[in-house]
XYZ file of C-alpha atoms in Angstrom:
637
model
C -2.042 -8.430 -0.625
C -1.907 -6.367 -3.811
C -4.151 -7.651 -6.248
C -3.746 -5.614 -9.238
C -5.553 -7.507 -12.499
C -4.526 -6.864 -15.897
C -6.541 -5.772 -18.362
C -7.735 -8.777 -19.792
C -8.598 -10.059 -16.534
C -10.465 -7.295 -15.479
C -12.613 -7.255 -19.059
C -13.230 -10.707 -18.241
C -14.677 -9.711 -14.677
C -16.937 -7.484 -15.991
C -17.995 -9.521 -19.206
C -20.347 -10.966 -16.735
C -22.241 -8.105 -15.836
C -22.267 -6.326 -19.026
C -24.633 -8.012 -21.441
C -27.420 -6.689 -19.174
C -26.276 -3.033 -19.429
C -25.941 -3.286 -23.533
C -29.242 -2.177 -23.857
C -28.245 1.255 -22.405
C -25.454 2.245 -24.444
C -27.126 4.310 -26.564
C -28.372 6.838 -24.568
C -24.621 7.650 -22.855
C -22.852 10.402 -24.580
C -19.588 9.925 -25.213
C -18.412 12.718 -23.485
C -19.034 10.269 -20.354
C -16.687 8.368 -21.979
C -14.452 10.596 -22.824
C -14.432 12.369 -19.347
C -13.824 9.250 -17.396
C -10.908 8.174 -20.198
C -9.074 11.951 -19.532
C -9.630 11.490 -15.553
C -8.076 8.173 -15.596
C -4.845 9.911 -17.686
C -4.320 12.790 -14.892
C -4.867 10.666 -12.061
C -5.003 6.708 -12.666
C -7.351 4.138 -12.213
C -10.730 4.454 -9.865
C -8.789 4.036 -6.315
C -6.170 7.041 -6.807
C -9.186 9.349 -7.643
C -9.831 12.554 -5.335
C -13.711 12.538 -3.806
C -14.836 15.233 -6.105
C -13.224 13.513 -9.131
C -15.383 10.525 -8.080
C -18.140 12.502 -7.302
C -17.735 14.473 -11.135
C -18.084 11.100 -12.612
C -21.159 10.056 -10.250
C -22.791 13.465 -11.276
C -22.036 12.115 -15.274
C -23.894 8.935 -14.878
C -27.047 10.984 -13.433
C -27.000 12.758 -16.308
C -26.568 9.860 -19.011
C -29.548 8.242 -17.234
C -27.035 5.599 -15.772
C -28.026 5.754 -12.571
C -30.811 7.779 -10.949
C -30.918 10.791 -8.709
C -32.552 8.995 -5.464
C -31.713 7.359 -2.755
C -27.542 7.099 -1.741
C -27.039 8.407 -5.097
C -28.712 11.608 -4.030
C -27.675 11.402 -0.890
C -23.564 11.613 -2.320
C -24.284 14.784 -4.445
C -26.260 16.485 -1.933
C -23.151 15.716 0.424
C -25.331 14.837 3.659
C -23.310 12.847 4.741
C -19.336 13.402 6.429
C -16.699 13.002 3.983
C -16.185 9.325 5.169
C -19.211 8.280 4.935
C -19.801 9.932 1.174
C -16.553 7.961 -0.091
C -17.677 4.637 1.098
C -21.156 4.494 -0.275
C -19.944 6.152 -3.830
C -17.344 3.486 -4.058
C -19.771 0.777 -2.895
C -22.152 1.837 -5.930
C -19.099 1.726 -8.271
C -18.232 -1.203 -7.589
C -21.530 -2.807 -7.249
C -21.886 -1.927 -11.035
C -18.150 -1.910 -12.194
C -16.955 -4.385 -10.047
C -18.225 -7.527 -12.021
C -19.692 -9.055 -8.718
C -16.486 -8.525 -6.596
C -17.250 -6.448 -3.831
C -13.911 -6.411 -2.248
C -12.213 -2.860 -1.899
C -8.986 -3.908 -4.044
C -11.168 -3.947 -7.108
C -11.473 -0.369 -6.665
C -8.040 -0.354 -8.243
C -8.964 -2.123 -11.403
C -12.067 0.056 -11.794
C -10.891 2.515 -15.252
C -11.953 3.296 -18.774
C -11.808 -0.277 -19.740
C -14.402 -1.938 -17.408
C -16.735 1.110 -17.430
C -17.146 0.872 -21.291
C -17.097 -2.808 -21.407
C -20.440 -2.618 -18.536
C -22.044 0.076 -20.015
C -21.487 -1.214 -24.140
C -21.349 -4.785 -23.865
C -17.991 -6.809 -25.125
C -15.778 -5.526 -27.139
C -16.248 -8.095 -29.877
C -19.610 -7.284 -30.399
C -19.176 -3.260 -30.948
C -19.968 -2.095 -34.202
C -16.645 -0.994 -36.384
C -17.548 2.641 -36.309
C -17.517 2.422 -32.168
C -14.244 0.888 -32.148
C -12.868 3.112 -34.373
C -14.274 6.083 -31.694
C -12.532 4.213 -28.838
C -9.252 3.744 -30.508
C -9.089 7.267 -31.594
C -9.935 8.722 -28.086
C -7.343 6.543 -26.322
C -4.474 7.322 -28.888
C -5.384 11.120 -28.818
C -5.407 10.649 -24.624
C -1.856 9.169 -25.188
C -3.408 5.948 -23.495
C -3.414 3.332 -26.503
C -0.794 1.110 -26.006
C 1.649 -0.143 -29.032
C 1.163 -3.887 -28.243
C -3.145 -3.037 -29.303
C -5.021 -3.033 -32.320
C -5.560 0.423 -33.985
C -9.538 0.204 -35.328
C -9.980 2.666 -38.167
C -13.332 3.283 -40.473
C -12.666 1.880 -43.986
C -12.650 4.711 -46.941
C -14.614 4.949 -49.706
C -11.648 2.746 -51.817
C -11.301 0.165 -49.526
C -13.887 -2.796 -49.895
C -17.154 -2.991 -47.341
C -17.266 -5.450 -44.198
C -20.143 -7.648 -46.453
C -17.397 -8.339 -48.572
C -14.873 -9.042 -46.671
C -16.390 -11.600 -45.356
C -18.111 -13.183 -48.336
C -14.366 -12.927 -49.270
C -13.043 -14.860 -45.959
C -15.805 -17.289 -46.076
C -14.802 -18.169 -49.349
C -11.482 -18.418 -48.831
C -11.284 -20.145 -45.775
C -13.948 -23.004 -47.001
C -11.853 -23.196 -49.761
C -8.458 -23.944 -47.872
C -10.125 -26.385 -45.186
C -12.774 -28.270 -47.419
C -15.493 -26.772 -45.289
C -19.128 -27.290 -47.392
C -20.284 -23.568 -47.473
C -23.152 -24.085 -45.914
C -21.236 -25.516 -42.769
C -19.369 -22.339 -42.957
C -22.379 -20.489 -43.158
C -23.377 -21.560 -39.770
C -20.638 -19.877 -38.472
C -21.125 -16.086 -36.989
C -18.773 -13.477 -38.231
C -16.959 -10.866 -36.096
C -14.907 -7.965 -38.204
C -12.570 -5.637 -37.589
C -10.628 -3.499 -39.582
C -7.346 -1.629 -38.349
C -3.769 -2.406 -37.980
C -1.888 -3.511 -35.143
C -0.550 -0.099 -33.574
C 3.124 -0.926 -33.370
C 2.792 -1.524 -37.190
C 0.698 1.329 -38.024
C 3.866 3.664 -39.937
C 4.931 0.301 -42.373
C 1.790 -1.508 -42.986
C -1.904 -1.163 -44.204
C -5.244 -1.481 -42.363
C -6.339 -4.408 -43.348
C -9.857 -6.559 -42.495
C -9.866 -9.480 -39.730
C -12.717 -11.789 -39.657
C -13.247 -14.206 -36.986
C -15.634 -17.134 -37.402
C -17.255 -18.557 -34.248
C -19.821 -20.465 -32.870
C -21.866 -18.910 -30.022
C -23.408 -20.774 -26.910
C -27.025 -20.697 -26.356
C -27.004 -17.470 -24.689
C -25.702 -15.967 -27.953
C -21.936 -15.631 -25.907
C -18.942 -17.061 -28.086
C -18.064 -20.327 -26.622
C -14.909 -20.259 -24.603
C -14.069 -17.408 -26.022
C -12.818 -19.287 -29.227
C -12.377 -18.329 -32.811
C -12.796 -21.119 -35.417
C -11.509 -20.038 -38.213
C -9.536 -16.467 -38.936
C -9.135 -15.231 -42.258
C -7.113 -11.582 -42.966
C -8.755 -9.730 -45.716
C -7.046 -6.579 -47.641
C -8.624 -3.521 -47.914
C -8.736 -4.572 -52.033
C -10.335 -7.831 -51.233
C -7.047 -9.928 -51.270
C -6.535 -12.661 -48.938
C -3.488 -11.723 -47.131
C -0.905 -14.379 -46.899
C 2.382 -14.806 -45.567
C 4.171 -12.681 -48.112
C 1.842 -9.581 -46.969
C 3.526 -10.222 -42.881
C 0.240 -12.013 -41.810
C -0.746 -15.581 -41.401
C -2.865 -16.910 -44.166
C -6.192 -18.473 -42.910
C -6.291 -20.051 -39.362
C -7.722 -22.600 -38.103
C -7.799 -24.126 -34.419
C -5.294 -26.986 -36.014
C -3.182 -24.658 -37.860
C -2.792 -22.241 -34.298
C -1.663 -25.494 -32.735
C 0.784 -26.215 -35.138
C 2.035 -22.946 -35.099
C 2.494 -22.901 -31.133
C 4.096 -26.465 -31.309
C 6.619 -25.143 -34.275
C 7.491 -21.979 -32.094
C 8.140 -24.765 -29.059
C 10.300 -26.568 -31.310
C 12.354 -23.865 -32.320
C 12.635 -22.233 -28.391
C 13.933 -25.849 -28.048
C 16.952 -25.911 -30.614
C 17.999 -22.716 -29.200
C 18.290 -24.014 -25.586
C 20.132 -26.908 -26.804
C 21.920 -24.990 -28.946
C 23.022 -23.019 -25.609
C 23.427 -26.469 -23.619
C 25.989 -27.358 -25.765
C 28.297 -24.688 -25.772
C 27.421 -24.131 -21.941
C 27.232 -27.747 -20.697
C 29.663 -28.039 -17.859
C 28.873 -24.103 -16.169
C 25.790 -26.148 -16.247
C 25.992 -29.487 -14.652
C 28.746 -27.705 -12.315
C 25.806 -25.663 -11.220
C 23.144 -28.041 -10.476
C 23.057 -28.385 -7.019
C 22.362 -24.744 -6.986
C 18.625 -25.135 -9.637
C 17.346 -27.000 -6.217
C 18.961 -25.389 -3.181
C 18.607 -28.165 -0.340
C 17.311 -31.469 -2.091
C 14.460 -29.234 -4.411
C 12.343 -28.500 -1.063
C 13.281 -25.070 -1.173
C 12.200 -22.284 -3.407
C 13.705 -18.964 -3.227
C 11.303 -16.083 -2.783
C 13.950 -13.458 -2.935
C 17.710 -13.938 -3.361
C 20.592 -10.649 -2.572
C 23.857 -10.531 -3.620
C 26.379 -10.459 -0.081
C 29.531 -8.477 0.444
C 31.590 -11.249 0.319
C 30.611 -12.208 -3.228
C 28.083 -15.053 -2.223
C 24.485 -15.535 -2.507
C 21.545 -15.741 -0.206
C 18.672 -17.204 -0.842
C 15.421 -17.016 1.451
C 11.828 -18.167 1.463
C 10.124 -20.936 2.875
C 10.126 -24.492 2.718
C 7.792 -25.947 -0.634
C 7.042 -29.319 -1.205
C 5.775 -31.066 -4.377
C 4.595 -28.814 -7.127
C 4.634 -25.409 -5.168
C 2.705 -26.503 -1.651
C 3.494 -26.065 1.620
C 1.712 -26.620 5.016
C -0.212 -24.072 6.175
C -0.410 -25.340 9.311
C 3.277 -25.028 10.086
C 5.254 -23.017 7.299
C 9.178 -23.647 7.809
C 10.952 -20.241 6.531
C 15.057 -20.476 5.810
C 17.962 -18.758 4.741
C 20.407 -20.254 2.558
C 24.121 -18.892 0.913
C 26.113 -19.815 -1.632
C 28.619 -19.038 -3.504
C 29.810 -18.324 -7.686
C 30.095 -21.901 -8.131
C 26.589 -22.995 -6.589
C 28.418 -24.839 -3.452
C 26.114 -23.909 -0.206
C 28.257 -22.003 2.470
C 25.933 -22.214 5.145
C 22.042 -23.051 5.740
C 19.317 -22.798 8.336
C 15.972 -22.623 9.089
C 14.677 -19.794 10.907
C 13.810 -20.620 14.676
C 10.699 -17.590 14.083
C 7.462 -18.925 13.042
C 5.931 -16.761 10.128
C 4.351 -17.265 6.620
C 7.209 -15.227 4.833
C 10.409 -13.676 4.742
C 9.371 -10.665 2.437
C 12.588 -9.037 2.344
C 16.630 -9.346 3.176
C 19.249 -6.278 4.229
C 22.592 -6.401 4.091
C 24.629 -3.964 6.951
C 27.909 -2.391 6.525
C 29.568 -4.982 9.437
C 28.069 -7.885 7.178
C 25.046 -8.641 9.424
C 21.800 -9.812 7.276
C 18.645 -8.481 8.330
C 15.696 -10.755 7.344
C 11.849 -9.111 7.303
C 9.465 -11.906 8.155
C 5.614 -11.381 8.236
C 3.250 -13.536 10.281
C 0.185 -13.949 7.802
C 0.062 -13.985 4.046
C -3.240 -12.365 3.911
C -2.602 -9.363 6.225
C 1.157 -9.596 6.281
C 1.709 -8.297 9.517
C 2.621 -8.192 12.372
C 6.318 -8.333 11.297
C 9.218 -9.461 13.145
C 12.878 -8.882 12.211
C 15.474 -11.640 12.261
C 19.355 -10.132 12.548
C 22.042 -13.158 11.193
C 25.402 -12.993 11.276
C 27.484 -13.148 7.782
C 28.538 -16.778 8.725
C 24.137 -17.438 9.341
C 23.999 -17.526 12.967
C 20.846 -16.161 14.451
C 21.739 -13.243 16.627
C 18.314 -11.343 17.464
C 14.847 -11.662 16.824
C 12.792 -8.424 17.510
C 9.161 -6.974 16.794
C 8.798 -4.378 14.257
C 6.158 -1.471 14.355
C 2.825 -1.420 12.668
C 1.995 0.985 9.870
C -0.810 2.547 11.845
C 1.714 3.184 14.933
C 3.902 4.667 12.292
C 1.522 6.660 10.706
C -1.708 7.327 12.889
C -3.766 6.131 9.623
C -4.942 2.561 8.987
C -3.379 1.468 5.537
C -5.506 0.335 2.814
C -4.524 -3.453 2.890
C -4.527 -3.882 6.608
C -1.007 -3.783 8.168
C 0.625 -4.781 4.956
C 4.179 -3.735 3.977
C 6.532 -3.835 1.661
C 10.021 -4.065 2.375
C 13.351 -2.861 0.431
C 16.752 -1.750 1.677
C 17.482 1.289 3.102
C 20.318 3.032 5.091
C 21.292 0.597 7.723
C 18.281 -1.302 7.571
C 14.513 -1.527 5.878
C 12.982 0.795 4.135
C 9.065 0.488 4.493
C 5.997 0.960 1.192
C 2.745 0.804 1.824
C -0.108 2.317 1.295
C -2.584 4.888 3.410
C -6.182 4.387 3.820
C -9.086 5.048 0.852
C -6.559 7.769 -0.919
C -4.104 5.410 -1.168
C -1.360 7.764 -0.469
C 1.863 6.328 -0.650
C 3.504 6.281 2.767
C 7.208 5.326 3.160
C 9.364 4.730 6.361
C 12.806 3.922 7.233
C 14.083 1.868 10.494
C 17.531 1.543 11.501
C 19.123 -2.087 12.415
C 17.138 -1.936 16.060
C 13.974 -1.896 14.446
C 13.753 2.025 15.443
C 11.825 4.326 13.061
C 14.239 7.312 11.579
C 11.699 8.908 9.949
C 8.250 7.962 8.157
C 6.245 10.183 5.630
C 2.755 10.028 3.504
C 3.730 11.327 0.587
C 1.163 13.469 -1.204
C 3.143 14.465 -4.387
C 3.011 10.728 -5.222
C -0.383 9.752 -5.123
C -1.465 8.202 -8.375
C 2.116 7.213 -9.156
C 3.655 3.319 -8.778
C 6.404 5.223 -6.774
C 10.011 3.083 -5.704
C 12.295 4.829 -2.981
C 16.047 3.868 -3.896
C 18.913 4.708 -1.258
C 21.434 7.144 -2.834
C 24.404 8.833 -1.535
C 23.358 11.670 0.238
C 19.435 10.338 1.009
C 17.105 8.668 -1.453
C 15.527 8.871 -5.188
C 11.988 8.194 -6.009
C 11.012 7.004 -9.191
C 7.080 7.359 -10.864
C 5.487 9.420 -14.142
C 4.713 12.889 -14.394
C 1.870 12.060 -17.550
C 3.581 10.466 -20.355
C 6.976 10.799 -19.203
C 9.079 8.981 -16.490
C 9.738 10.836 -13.012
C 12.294 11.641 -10.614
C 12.136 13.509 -6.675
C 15.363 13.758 -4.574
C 15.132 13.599 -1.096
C 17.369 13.801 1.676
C 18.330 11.011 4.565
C 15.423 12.531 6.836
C 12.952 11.552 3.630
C 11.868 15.378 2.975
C 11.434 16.346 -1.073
C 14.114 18.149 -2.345
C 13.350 18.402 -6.137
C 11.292 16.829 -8.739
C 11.616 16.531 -12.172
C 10.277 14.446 -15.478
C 12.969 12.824 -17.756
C 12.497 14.826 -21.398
C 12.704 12.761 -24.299
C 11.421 9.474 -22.954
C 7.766 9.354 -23.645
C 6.246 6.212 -22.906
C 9.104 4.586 -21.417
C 8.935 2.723 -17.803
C 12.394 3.017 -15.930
C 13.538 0.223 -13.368
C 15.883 0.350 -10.448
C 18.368 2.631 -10.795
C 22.001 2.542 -10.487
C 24.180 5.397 -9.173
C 27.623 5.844 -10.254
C 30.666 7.462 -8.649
C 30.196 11.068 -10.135
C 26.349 11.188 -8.464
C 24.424 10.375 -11.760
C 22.271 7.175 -12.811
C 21.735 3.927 -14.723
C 18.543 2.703 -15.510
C 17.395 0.224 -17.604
C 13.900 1.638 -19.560
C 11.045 -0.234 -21.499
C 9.355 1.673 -24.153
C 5.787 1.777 -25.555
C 7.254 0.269 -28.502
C 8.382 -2.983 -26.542
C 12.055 -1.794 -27.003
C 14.553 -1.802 -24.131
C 17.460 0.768 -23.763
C 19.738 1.903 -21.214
C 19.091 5.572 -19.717
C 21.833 7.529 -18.249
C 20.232 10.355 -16.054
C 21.296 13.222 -13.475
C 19.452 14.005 -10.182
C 17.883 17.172 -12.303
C 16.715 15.010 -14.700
C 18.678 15.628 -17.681
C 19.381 12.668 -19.785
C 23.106 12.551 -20.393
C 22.537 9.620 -22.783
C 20.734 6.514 -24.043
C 22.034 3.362 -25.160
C 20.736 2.208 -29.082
C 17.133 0.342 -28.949
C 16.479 -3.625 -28.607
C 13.118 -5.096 -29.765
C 12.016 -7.475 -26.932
C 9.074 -9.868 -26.848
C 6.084 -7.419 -24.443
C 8.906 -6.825 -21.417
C 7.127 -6.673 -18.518
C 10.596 -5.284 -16.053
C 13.899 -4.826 -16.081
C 16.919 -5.419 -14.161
C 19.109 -2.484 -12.319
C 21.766 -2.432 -14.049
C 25.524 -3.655 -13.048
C 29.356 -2.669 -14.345
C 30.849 -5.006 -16.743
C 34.074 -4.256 -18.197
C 33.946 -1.264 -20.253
C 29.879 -1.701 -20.078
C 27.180 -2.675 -17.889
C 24.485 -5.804 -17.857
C 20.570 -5.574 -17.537
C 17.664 -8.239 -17.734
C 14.228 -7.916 -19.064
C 11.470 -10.842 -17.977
C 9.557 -11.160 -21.154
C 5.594 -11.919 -21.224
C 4.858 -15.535 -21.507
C 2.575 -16.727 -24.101
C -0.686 -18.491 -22.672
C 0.316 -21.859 -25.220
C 4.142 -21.648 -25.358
C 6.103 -20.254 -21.435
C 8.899 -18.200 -23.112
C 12.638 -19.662 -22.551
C 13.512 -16.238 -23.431
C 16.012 -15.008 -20.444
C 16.738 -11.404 -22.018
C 20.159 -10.263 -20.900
C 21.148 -7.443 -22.201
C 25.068 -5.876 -22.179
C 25.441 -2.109 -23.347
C 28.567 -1.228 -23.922
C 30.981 2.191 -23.700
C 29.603 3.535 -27.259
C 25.631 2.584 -26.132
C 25.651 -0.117 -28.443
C 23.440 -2.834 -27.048
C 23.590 -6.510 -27.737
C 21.950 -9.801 -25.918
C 23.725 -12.500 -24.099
C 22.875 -15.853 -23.015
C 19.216 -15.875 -24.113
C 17.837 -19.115 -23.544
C 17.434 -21.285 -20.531
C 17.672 -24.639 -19.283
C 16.584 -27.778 -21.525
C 13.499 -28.982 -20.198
C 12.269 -25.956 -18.151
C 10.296 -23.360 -19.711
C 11.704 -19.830 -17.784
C 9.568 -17.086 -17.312
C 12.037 -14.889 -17.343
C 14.877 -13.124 -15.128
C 13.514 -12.608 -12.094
C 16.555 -11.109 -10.033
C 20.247 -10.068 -12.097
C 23.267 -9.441 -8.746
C 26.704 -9.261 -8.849
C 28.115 -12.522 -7.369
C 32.061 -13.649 -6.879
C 35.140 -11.636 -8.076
C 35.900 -12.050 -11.715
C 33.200 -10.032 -13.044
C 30.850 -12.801 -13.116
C 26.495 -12.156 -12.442
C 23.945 -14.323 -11.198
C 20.327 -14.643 -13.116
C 17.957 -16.095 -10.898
C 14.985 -17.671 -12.902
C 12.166 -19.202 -12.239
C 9.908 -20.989 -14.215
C 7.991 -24.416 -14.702
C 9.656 -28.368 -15.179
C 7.937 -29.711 -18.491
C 10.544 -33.078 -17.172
C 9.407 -32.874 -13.422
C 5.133 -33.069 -13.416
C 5.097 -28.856 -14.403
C 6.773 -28.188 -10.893
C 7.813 -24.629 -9.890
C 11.574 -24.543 -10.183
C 14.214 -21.488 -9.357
C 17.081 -21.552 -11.231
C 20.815 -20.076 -10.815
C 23.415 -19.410 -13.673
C 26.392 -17.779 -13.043
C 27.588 -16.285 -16.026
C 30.700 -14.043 -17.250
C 30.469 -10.687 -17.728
């Protein structure tokens, strides 16, 4: 399965190897740095890279004395050895010292900027304001700094010096918590000094100092900070009237989470209220078949129902392994089930659902969870009678090339049945295939001009459109119904932004919704050339992490953004968005149920006749133990 970490994760990771490799940071140039930092902007993390790219950066860490010339190492710039055999024992050194102790090939993926500096300088937390500062700078010039991430800058000569900013804090925050200064003396003092990138145009850089107390091995413990204190570049302590938090302290962040819980909670009353009876009308449908079932995908049916399919879950998310029960479910606007059955097919998953024109369903069920395949096909009639169960080819008999993750596929509707992702061996290459309702391959391509990009094939009218980034700026091919490139192009005007699904309307052209760097969400309007005919007015969001395709509503059209979650406080935040005729763009229907805390849409579909949509969320039951629920409100448009 795909295992792609974030960020943090992958710092973590590699926070256990890196203390050792401190010691070395000052004899790499930053041009190593800088080199790796520009290769990962043209062609994307560690896994996507091209043999000589990775071979270029081995070549680098000879020369900064990382690692020596002898041995394998010599052995992969000499190049005795096939190309095979060179690419495996390069990316078995990378991630023996990148990898943080996972030797697995997925980490490959995670491999970038960010765990290379973190191994070879040490944390983050304990680099000196003048390297921060350099890292910041290079990543913002790259176009790689993100606006949800601190900007480090140097302080001038008028702004006060890191000594006293935090004789200033220490002060300050003994002061407001009766600490005796010597007690707060005992604590060790991290600084920074920046601003918070999104809020680099309206507000000052501005000192943070974090007190902590470090373990025995000199690490911070847990991670923690035990008091915070935000320090002008004058010396003032910044307080609430400045736009930051005065001083912090581990009681005054849990008050803080438990007052932003409290107020997430008068808004879903707030919403229960006015909404009660949709509600309780619906409530069959928040636990399809007695709560045992979860829905791991839902798709909106001709006839204006619902179907739901996954497999069977018992108490808080488990399920036997031994003998996994898979179903199909439908129902319809008012959360009544139509029909119901469990599938007669053994399998760990049903992984994906296609509807035909003659209102057959076409369910995509894999045998293993761990190497997905082999995968079977399960045809149902619209009233959920099993008609045919049939095999499905293997990637490699597709292709002729092993894919990286074993047989593993991803799939998503086509033309008259699935439409096949996955990806090809150590390059990666994205490879895409479509079947027809027998289970017959129409056509099946590896697709060079994507590699590097998290590429989407969407059925159009006359073929298909594939959606990616050319650099900064979202992507767009064409290709025809044999799955041949007919055009590319990059969307001017939308740097940063991250398109979802599209949406194509009668006159050819597309709907997409978009989330920018700035953690705003628009609507994007968008011909097969890629000119942008028009975009709706901005929405701040709380860190969107996707979006919805879009659907018609009246004069407008409805999306759905699923929001981060905060580690303390699971966001109720359901994010529907409707944009109307002039591209202005208000929210609807933001919160979610009393009692569950939603992590956000997870699918937006059409559903019944009278312009009404379905948000399928899922989240976890604070009133139920913390168990996984999926919930279903139909709401009008």
């Amino acid at each position: 399965m795909k295992r792609k970490l974030s960020v943090g994760l992958v710092l973590a990771i590699v926070l256990i190897v890196a203390t050792a490799a401190t010691a070395l940071a000052f004899t790499i140039s930053r041009t190593f740095f800088e080199g790796v930092a520009r290769l990962q902007l043209e062609s994307g993390y560690y896994n996507a890279w091209s043999l000589e790219e990775k071979v270029e950066v081995l070549d680098m860490m000879v020369e900064n004395g990382i690692v020596a010339a002898e041995g394998d190492v010599q052995a992969i710039l000499e190049g005795d050895m096939d190309d095979d055999a060179r690419e495996a024992a390069l990316d078995a050194l990378m991630l023996e010292r990148y990898g943080g102790g996972v030797t697995e090939p997925w980490m490959l993926e995670n491999i970038g900027i960010e765990s290379i500096l973190t191994t070879e300088m040490g944390p983050q937390t304990e680099w000196t304001l003048e390297e921060k500062a350099w890292y910041t700078g290079m990543m913002l010039e790259l176009g790689l700094l993100g606006y949800d991430t601190d900007l480090y800058l140097l302080p001038g000569e008028d702004v006060i010096s890191p000594e006293e900013a935090e004789q200033a804090a220490r002060a300050a925050a003994a002061a407001a918590f009766g600490v005796d200064p010597a007690e707060m003396d005992a604590y060790d003092a991290l600084i920074d000094y920046g601003v918070y990138r999104a809020e680099a145009e309206y507000k000052d850089p501005y000192y943070t100092v974090y007190f902590v107390t470090r373990d025995e091995d000199g690490g911070i413990a847990d991670y923690a900070y035990d008091y915070t204190c935000y320090v002008a570049s004058d010396g003032r302590i910044l307080s609430s009237a400045d736009g930051y938090r005065f001083i912090t302290s581990p009681q005054e962040n849990a008050d803080a989470q438990r007052a932003q819980a409290e107020a997430e909670q008068v808004g879903g009353e707030a919403f229960l209220d006015e909404h009660r009876a949709q509600l309780e009308a619906l409530e069959a449908a928040l636990h399809p078949i007695d709560g045992a079932y979860l829905p791991e995908g839902s798709m909106a049916l001709k006839d204006g129902t619902l179907l739901h399919y996954g497999r069977l879950h018992g108490d808080n998310d488990s399920q036997s392994s031994d003998d996994p029960v898979l179903y199909a479910t439908c129902v319809d606007a008012q959360g009544a089930e139509r029909w119901s059955l469990t599938l007669p097919e053994e399998g760990a998953a049903v992984d994906g659902a296609v509807q035909l024109e003659g209102g057959d369903i076409l369910l995509y069920v894999s045998a293993d969870t761990l190497t997905c395949g082999p995968y079977r096909q399960v045809r149902l009639s619209a009233q959920g009678e099993v008609l045919e169960t049939l095999s499905l080819p293997t990637t490699l008999e597709m292709s002729g090339v092993q894919p990286e993750d074993e047989d593993q596929n991803f799939p998503y509707t086509g033309h008259e049945g699935f439409l096949l992702m996955t990806a090809l061996g150590q390059t990666n290459t994205p490879f895409f295939a479509q079947l027809d309702a027998a289970g017959q391959v129409v056509w099946a391509h590896a697709y060079e001009a994507f590699a590097g990009c998290a590429v989407r094939l969407y059925p159009t009218q006359g073929g298909y459109i594939a959606q990616g980034r050319s650099g900064n700026l979202p992507a767009i091919w064409t290709l025809d119904m044999q799955g041949n490139i007919t055009g590319q192009a990059s969307l001017a005007g939308l740097e940063g932004m991250t398109l979802g699904a599209p949406m194509q309307q009668a006159d050819g052209s597309f709907l997409a919704a978009g989330i920018g760097e700035d953690e705003t969400v628009c609507l994007v309007a968008f011909e097969a050339d890629g000119t942008v005919l028009w975009t709706s007015e901005r929405i701040q969001t709380a860190l969107a992490l996707s979006v919805t395709a879009p659907i018609p509503s009246g004069d407008g059209f409805v999306f759905a953004a699923r929001h981060d979650v905060n580690a303390y406080t699971p966001s109720r935040h359901l994010g529907v968005f409707f944009c109307g005729a002039d591209g202005s763009l208000t929210e609807r229907y933001p919160q979610g149920a009393d009692g569950q805390d939603m992590m956000g849409v997870w699918q937006l579909l059409p559903v019944g006749s009278d312009g009404q949509a379905a948000v399928v969320s899922w989240g976890y039951d604070s009133d139920a133990g913390d168990q996984r629920v999926t919930s279903l409100l139909v709401m009008d448009l």
